[in-house]
mmCIF file of C-alpha atoms in Angstrom:
data_model
loop_
_atom_site.group_PDB
_atom_site.id
_atom_site.type_symbol
_atom_site.label_atom_id
_atom_site.label_comp_id
_atom_site.label_asym_id
_atom_site.label_seq_id
_atom_site.Cartn_x
_atom_site.Cartn_y
_atom_site.Cartn_z
ATOM 1 C CA MET A 1 -128.862 113.050 204.300
ATOM 2 C CA THR A 2 -131.876 113.430 206.847
ATOM 3 C CA THR A 3 -133.189 116.570 208.416
ATOM 4 C CA THR A 4 -135.265 116.095 211.138
ATOM 5 C CA ALA A 5 -137.019 119.098 212.325
ATOM 6 C CA PRO A 6 -139.810 118.520 215.436
ATOM 7 C CA LEU A 7 -142.495 120.814 216.294
ATOM 8 C CA VAL A 8 -145.264 121.017 218.415
ATOM 9 C CA TYR A 9 -148.846 121.197 217.054
ATOM 10 C CA ASP A 10 -151.410 123.382 218.596
ATOM 11 C CA ASN A 11 -154.429 124.647 218.239
ATOM 12 C CA PRO A 12 -156.772 122.503 216.720
ATOM 13 C CA ILE A 13 -160.597 123.130 215.585
ATOM 14 C CA ALA A 14 -163.182 122.484 217.850
ATOM 15 C CA THR A 15 -165.905 120.697 216.020
ATOM 16 C CA ASP A 16 -168.447 120.204 219.113
ATOM 17 C CA VAL A 17 -167.888 120.056 222.860
ATOM 18 C CA THR A 18 -166.458 116.525 222.832
ATOM 19 C CA ARG A 19 -164.073 116.798 219.488
ATOM 20 C CA LEU A 20 -161.311 118.769 218.180
ATOM 21 C CA THR A 21 -160.000 118.460 214.660
ATOM 22 C CA PRO A 22 -156.708 119.022 213.668
ATOM 23 C CA LYS A 23 -156.090 122.114 211.347
ATOM 24 C CA THR A 24 -154.065 121.560 208.190
ATOM 25 C CA LEU A 25 -150.799 122.416 208.156
ATOM 26 C CA ASN A 26 -148.492 124.051 205.879
ATOM 27 C CA VAL A 27 -144.999 123.112 205.485
ATOM 28 C CA LYS A 28 -142.361 124.252 202.943
ATOM 29 C CA VAL A 29 -139.488 122.221 202.169
ATOM 30 C CA ARG A 30 -136.382 124.289 201.383
ATOM 31 C CA PHE A 31 -133.057 123.346 199.707
ATOM 32 C CA ILE A 32 -129.673 124.681 200.584
ATOM 33 C CA GLY A 33 -127.005 124.173 197.772
ATOM 34 C CA GLU A 34 -126.731 123.923 194.204
ATOM 35 C CA LEU A 35 -126.853 120.519 192.031
ATOM 36 C CA PRO A 36 -124.580 119.896 189.111
ATOM 37 C CA LEU A 37 -126.387 120.308 186.163
ATOM 38 C CA GLU A 38 -124.911 117.311 184.694
ATOM 39 C CA LEU A 39 -126.215 115.444 187.564
ATOM 40 C CA VAL A 40 -129.820 116.944 187.171
ATOM 41 C CA ARG A 41 -129.862 116.324 183.353
ATOM 42 C CA ALA A 42 -128.767 112.349 184.447
ATOM 43 C CA ALA A 43 -131.247 111.403 186.641
ATOM 44 C CA ASN A 44 -134.534 113.897 185.690
ATOM 45 C CA SER A 45 -135.190 114.000 189.139
ATOM 46 C CA MET A 46 -134.156 114.266 192.853
ATOM 47 C CA PRO A 47 -135.814 111.222 195.346
ATOM 48 C CA LEU A 48 -137.221 112.757 198.408
ATOM 49 C CA GLN A 49 -138.795 110.833 201.029
ATOM 50 C CA ILE A 50 -140.850 112.900 203.766
ATOM 51 C CA SER A 51 -142.594 111.735 206.876
ATOM 52 C CA VAL A 52 -144.815 112.802 209.359
ATOM 53 C CA SER A 53 -145.105 110.736 212.826
ATOM 54 C CA VAL A 54 -148.305 111.183 214.777
ATOM 55 C CA PRO A 55 -147.491 110.071 218.614
ATOM 56 C CA PRO A 56 -148.708 106.703 219.610
ATOM 57 C CA GLU A 57 -151.949 107.914 221.960
ATOM 58 C CA TYR A 58 -153.107 109.915 218.909
ATOM 59 C CA ALA A 59 -152.833 107.284 216.317
ATOM 60 C CA HIS A 60 -155.807 105.833 216.833
ATOM 61 C CA PHE A 61 -158.151 108.974 216.245
ATOM 62 C CA THR A 62 -156.428 110.873 213.587
ATOM 63 C CA TRP A 63 -153.560 110.291 210.537
ATOM 64 C CA PRO A 64 -151.304 112.730 208.404
ATOM 65 C CA VAL A 65 -152.272 113.004 204.718
ATOM 66 C CA LEU A 66 -149.428 114.564 202.760
ATOM 67 C CA GLU A 67 -149.998 116.207 199.594
ATOM 68 C CA VAL A 68 -147.096 118.035 197.341
ATOM 69 C CA SER A 69 -147.646 120.506 195.066
ATOM 70 C CA GLU A 70 -144.921 122.139 192.688
ATOM 71 C CA GLN A 71 -144.392 125.686 192.634
ATOM 72 C CA ASP A 72 -145.759 127.332 189.930
ATOM 73 C CA PRO A 73 -143.092 129.336 188.193
ATOM 74 C CA PHE A 74 -145.695 131.713 186.561
ATOM 75 C CA GLU A 75 -147.377 132.327 189.637
ATOM 76 C CA ASN A 76 -146.287 136.453 190.403
ATOM 77 C CA VAL A 77 -143.610 136.954 188.106
ATOM 78 C CA GLU A 78 -144.836 139.980 187.568
ATOM 79 C CA HIS A 79 -144.473 141.522 190.800
ATOM 80 C CA PHE A 80 -140.920 142.741 190.715
ATOM 81 C CA THR A 81 -138.753 145.988 191.731
ATOM 82 C CA PRO A 82 -140.032 148.303 189.196
ATOM 83 C CA PRO A 83 -136.896 150.426 187.125
ATOM 84 C CA ILE A 84 -135.578 153.553 188.613
ATOM 85 C CA THR A 85 -135.844 154.927 185.048
ATOM 86 C CA SER A 86 -138.120 154.800 181.865
ATOM 87 C CA GLU A 87 -135.434 153.875 179.940
ATOM 88 C CA VAL A 88 -137.129 151.304 177.667
ATOM 89 C CA PRO A 89 -134.663 148.330 176.088
ATOM 90 C CA SER A 90 -133.771 148.375 172.145
ATOM 91 C CA PHE A 91 -135.869 144.944 171.570
ATOM 92 C CA LEU A 92 -139.063 146.342 172.692
ATOM 93 C CA PRO A 93 -141.353 146.817 170.932
ATOM 94 C CA LEU A 94 -140.944 143.467 169.175
ATOM 95 C CA PRO A 95 -141.513 143.038 165.383
ATOM 96 C CA ALA A 96 -144.788 143.627 164.013
ATOM 97 C CA THR A 97 -144.560 139.512 162.906
ATOM 98 C CA PHE A 98 -143.642 138.389 166.406
ATOM 99 C CA ASP A 99 -145.646 135.237 166.679
ATOM 100 C CA PHE A 100 -145.819 133.936 170.369
ATOM 101 C CA THR A 101 -147.204 130.364 169.254
ATOM 102 C CA ASP A 102 -144.010 129.995 166.999
ATOM 103 C CA ALA A 103 -140.627 129.038 168.335
ATOM 104 C CA ASP A 104 -138.512 131.223 166.086
ATOM 105 C CA SER A 105 -140.106 134.142 166.898
ATOM 106 C CA TRP A 106 -139.141 133.577 170.668
ATOM 107 C CA ALA A 107 -135.600 132.403 169.435
ATOM 108 C CA SER A 108 -135.167 136.019 167.866
ATOM 109 C CA VAL A 109 -136.613 137.788 170.665
ATOM 110 C CA ALA A 110 -134.225 135.883 173.043
ATOM 111 C CA GLU A 111 -131.213 136.526 170.793
ATOM 112 C CA ALA A 112 -132.203 140.441 170.612
ATOM 113 C CA ILE A 113 -132.532 140.823 174.267
ATOM 114 C CA GLN A 114 -129.088 138.336 174.923
ATOM 115 C CA ASP A 115 -127.387 140.999 172.556
ATOM 116 C CA TRP A 116 -128.782 143.805 174.931
ATOM 117 C CA VAL A 117 -127.908 142.362 178.138
ATOM 118 C CA THR A 118 -124.086 141.784 176.859
ATOM 119 C CA GLN A 119 -124.135 145.436 175.536
ATOM 120 C CA ASN A 120 -125.291 147.140 178.520
ATOM 121 C CA PRO A 121 -123.368 145.671 181.294
ATOM 122 C CA GLU A 122 -123.804 149.054 183.398
ATOM 123 C CA VAL A 123 -127.288 148.745 183.630
ATOM 124 C CA LYS A 124 -127.124 145.937 186.159
ATOM 125 C CA ASP A 125 -125.672 148.748 188.759
ATOM 126 C CA ARG A 126 -127.587 151.623 187.477
ATOM 127 C CA ASP A 127 -130.894 150.489 187.435
ATOM 128 C CA PRO A 128 -131.241 147.275 189.194
ATOM 129 C CA GLY A 129 -134.955 147.096 188.534
ATOM 130 C CA LEU A 130 -134.639 147.518 184.740
ATOM 131 C CA TRP A 131 -132.054 144.580 184.648
ATOM 132 C CA LYS A 132 -134.183 141.954 186.507
ATOM 133 C CA MET A 133 -136.626 142.647 183.974
ATOM 134 C CA VAL A 134 -134.880 142.102 181.176
ATOM 135 C CA LEU A 135 -133.150 138.761 182.541
ATOM 136 C CA ASN A 136 -136.575 137.574 183.151
ATOM 137 C CA LEU A 137 -137.919 138.348 179.745
ATOM 138 C CA PHE A 138 -134.877 136.405 178.324
ATOM 139 C CA TRP A 139 -135.263 133.368 180.221
ATOM 140 C CA MET A 140 -139.339 133.377 179.366
ATOM 141 C CA SER A 141 -137.959 133.618 175.707
ATOM 142 C CA TYR A 142 -135.467 131.211 176.220
ATOM 143 C CA VAL A 143 -137.794 128.299 177.751
ATOM 144 C CA ALA A 144 -140.478 129.049 175.064
ATOM 145 C CA VAL A 145 -137.829 127.964 172.371
ATOM 146 C CA TYR A 146 -136.594 125.205 174.877
ATOM 147 C CA PRO A 147 -138.994 124.255 177.200
ATOM 148 C CA ASP A 148 -136.967 121.100 178.234
ATOM 149 C CA PHE A 149 -134.839 123.336 180.013
ATOM 150 C CA PRO A 150 -132.660 122.505 181.830
ATOM 151 C CA ARG A 151 -133.185 119.073 180.489
ATOM 152 C CA GLY A 152 -132.897 118.052 177.082
ATOM 153 C CA SER A 153 -130.853 119.464 174.548
ATOM 154 C CA TRP A 154 -130.642 122.842 174.071
ATOM 155 C CA PRO A 155 -127.666 125.352 172.962
ATOM 156 C CA LYS A 156 -124.983 127.379 175.220
ATOM 157 C CA TRP A 157 -126.453 130.915 175.888
ATOM 158 C CA ASP A 158 -123.688 133.870 176.215
ATOM 159 C CA PRO A 159 -122.665 133.162 179.590
ATOM 160 C CA ARG A 160 -122.721 137.044 180.056
ATOM 161 C CA VAL A 161 -126.028 136.656 180.865
ATOM 162 C CA PRO A 162 -126.690 135.161 184.160
ATOM 163 C CA LEU A 163 -128.724 132.503 185.368
ATOM 164 C CA PHE A 164 -130.572 134.869 187.608
ATOM 165 C CA GLY A 165 -134.412 135.701 187.917
ATOM 166 C CA ALA A 166 -137.385 134.812 189.950
ATOM 167 C CA PHE A 167 -138.849 133.079 186.646
ATOM 168 C CA ILE A 168 -135.888 130.896 185.870
ATOM 169 C CA GLU A 169 -135.013 129.847 189.176
ATOM 170 C CA GLN A 170 -138.625 128.874 190.063
ATOM 171 C CA TRP A 171 -138.561 127.017 186.831
ATOM 172 C CA ILE A 172 -135.602 125.204 187.205
ATOM 173 C CA HIS A 173 -136.281 124.238 190.859
ATOM 174 C CA ALA A 174 -140.513 123.137 189.453
ATOM 175 C CA ARG A 175 -140.552 119.957 187.374
ATOM 176 C CA PRO A 176 -140.522 122.058 183.776
ATOM 177 C CA ALA A 177 -142.887 118.676 182.551
ATOM 178 C CA LEU A 178 -145.797 120.200 184.656
ATOM 179 C CA PHE A 179 -145.693 123.319 182.854
ATOM 180 C CA SER A 180 -144.250 122.127 179.075
ATOM 181 C CA ASN A 181 -147.821 121.571 177.494
ATOM 182 C CA PRO A 182 -146.709 122.582 173.986
ATOM 183 C CA ILE A 183 -150.224 124.210 173.597
ATOM 184 C CA THR A 184 -150.549 126.252 176.920
ATOM 185 C CA LEU A 185 -147.030 127.213 177.620
ATOM 186 C CA PRO A 186 -146.351 129.770 174.712
ATOM 187 C CA TYR A 187 -149.462 131.281 175.782
ATOM 188 C CA ARG A 188 -148.910 131.415 179.123
ATOM 189 C CA ILE A 189 -145.367 132.735 178.684
ATOM 190 C CA TRP A 190 -146.822 135.318 176.364
ATOM 191 C CA ARG A 191 -149.345 136.667 178.994
ATOM 192 C CA ALA A 192 -146.739 136.816 181.964
ATOM 193 C CA PHE A 193 -144.111 138.288 179.646
ATOM 194 C CA ASN A 194 -146.783 140.978 178.522
ATOM 195 C CA ALA A 195 -147.688 141.468 182.298
ATOM 196 C CA ILE A 196 -144.142 142.466 183.324
ATOM 197 C CA ILE A 197 -143.740 144.997 180.514
ATOM 198 C CA GLU A 198 -147.124 146.519 181.645
ATOM 199 C CA LYS A 199 -146.165 146.797 185.064
ATOM 200 C CA GLN A 200 -142.841 147.678 184.932
ATOM 201 C CA LEU A 201 -143.016 150.054 181.571
ATOM 202 C CA PRO A 202 -146.754 151.318 181.823
ATOM 203 C CA GLY A 203 -147.956 152.397 178.327
ATOM 204 C CA GLN A 204 -144.920 150.817 176.488
ATOM 205 C CA PRO A 205 -146.235 148.138 173.549
ATOM 206 C CA VAL A 206 -145.106 144.777 173.838
ATOM 207 C CA VAL A 207 -145.380 144.532 170.048
ATOM 208 C CA ASN A 208 -144.801 147.162 167.041
ATOM 209 C CA VAL A 209 -147.704 146.925 164.683
ATOM 210 C CA HIS A 210 -146.522 149.701 162.585
ATOM 211 C CA SER A 211 -143.110 148.076 161.357
ATOM 212 C CA PRO A 212 -141.954 145.275 159.287
ATOM 213 C CA TYR A 213 -140.003 142.354 161.197
#
């Protein structure tokens, strides 16, 4: 399938009285629809071909250079709708022995968050901001344990936990391999995890330093 979108590029930048320099043109490519998970896991990528055509009369003087960048799933993840109430989910604060560099610690957190989501489905309608916050925290924890998701091997989660939220949507639509450095990924997730809680629940401790695991 090919989509063509012709446009007129105007307002170049004047270099001097006799020359003009074309400005950088930012283009966003948005995909509509959903891919079967099996297809994504098998192919591991979706080949694309993007082209920019310059009219012949301009081709002797300028040519386009395409630069492709991935959307960082950690970019602005803390900017969500704040919860309506000051209700603190039961999985917070995290146990004193939580270690953000340890996959088992993240697995325990993901399990605790999943239990909260499945036991409190009414929060989705009662406090959408809290619901979205918790889903993002769950998927951060899940990705911390299974950084190759949705590729590779990973266990099924409870279907009552929707595959929804700014973080996981960006993670899936980006290329996780670019962000799954085993050294830096746990730290980046932990930093974003803290940022969300501090933004949504000011003053709420993230880790309980006074109680055992």
